[in-house]
């Protein structure tokens, strides 16, 4: 095991601790997903704490640990620090205190003020009694007990010269202490304050285990603690009196020591006298012994004969005892040997498991743990007490069940059953994992989040089968307490570290966005909520910040925009609507365009389009933190907010038909009609009617007629209200769809059929309208070398600059240069693989396949190792990346684009070759053809979709 040589620092530290701690070592050997090696984590436990007498030893060990921090594994350091914290010494009654360090004297009892206190050590002197008062100015109202101590000292003249009063302030400044002492007239006390350190850690305080202030520590004449706690927990008057009357403990001890020594000396003299007497007796009896020798000899012979049976019996019993002892020791040794053998076997299984887990990509927890427990004996040896089975712990999603089945069948079930156990087995949906991460992150900011389960009925258009699928599933709503805009963004930032890794998975990304969106709706103003005034905007040509409010009886249209193509098109559409409806709208409808983009671009645009200023109120955002864009959750532009005559937000994002929606709001006269309708659940008969409409052949035929490329995504979700009285009623209904820009007009006609049953403003609509582009081909001249390329079938085209480049200039690579300078033409190019048999590949191209003309930033690494697997050779050779523009049309798919490396691209250019046909055939079912065009991405700009 490679990490067998893991730092032995912990064991060395443990060996230096006293044996009375009875320390238990717990080592976990862990095989985990996506890891190369087994992880070893060792922790120590003890039910006891160090005695105060061992405080210096404790401090030296803490310092040794801190000094070695840089050489230790972070986890090992953390566990050892946690263990030391658990065994930290604690003062008890009877413990001796010799000194108090790391304090600064502020005032002495002779009223000497020290405005620049220095670090001192308070030596505890014998023959004195100390009343140490620990306090602070932050709990000034609770310092009455110290007043009582001062008054008691004034009354008890016999205390003077014997009882020392000490005050130690925890956090107060020198000035605060002096001011309070002067006010309180605490002149009988020596005043100190704690010396601050970087870790805000003080051993003396830690050993006292103070729970509240003020705190009284009383030290007797022998330097031992006689009270530690609140002042009211003891009668100080009686305690001090008894301590003053108590005789010195050292005198009786010395007397006892002298008595013991005298007794020892007497015993030595007596022993010598006895020895002399024995010698004399011995000499006198020598002759008698000679006389009786013969008699004794015969007696011994007789005794030997009589006692032989007794000796044999004793010997037999002794032998049995020895055999029994040897048997016990043998059993213990055998048991210990068996444990070691079993541990070795389990470790080998764990190594084999790790080799498999290395290549399994579970999103959450999946690990196997082997646990060994050893007890530290009095002789300093660690002896194995217990080893566990192999314990499988997993927390996976339902989508990962197939991978789990593979592991269980191929690995887990092949281990003997008595050596393994499934200890933790939890199945989660993806959203459960995300919800848990977000809940934990927000809890740290005082926000409580609850997820209320709901039932959801869905109608989903499957473009592959060209059928409408009806599906029942579980949904949820998000409820929160203590949430506001500020801690919403703080919580999201806290959760970011955990969820960013999950965002790499497309399915998780969708779930994350859904949870965040539902949570954010608790802090933002959206459909059905009261409009709030907008601040921090300046009218064009003015430096004054204005407040944009709603006036009763007025329909207010807020339009968020930037100076990009889509926004400018919408801005001109709005201007045309104003001109068209001038008579009926002029006094009722107010249009406000709020630019949240680059100020220079905004000024330049309006200076060139002054006619817009006369009909639209156009403002530019003054930069500020958590303003209207946060309050109204503006995440993209163009973005509309339509406010009715009564101040309620009726439409957001982009209404299906802006003119129609405004006309509806203009005609409304009844106050709060919308709010009443919003609170009325949608009935089952309305949902059934919509089901019949979208399941009809007529609806299907119209949908297919506008979706020949099968790119439309369409889904209706009806959230069941959890109410026994309204079992078949729906509170929230959702419309989600993806279409291309050229499909919008005809698709809206289909939506009108749905809105005729349930009005548009009752739906929560999430839509994506994909912009499409066309490629100009062929080009006439290469923009780099100026040669005529009108008759060259293979060309490159830059959509962003509307320029054509010949193959030689586009593919020229100067290896003596670095980064973008390796290439003559550095902008993103599209390769047209002419001659074309199907020129439709040049049109209806999803703009996300073209990218954003990304280039290397200053200091960014010029890497041509891209984060993709080549769909041709799978090897992915280093060089530019080529994205098949026409394959996988429509919305971005979770399995990404069809990508090719530079080697496979060169093969595809020769599109008549056998190799090229094979590569195309692999992905022909996803729209890949011989005429497909390619986006060239020169470098890895960061993430997969950064190009």
Coordinates of N, CA and C in Angstrom, one line a residue, residues 572 728 893:
X572 N -36.7 48.7 -31.8 CA -37.3 49.3 -33.0 C -38.8 48.8 -33.1
X728 N -58.4 17.8 -7.6 CA -58.1 17.9 -9.0 C -57.8 19.3 -9.5
X893 N -27.3 19.9 -26.5 CA -27.6 18.6 -25.9 C -26.6 18.3 -24.8

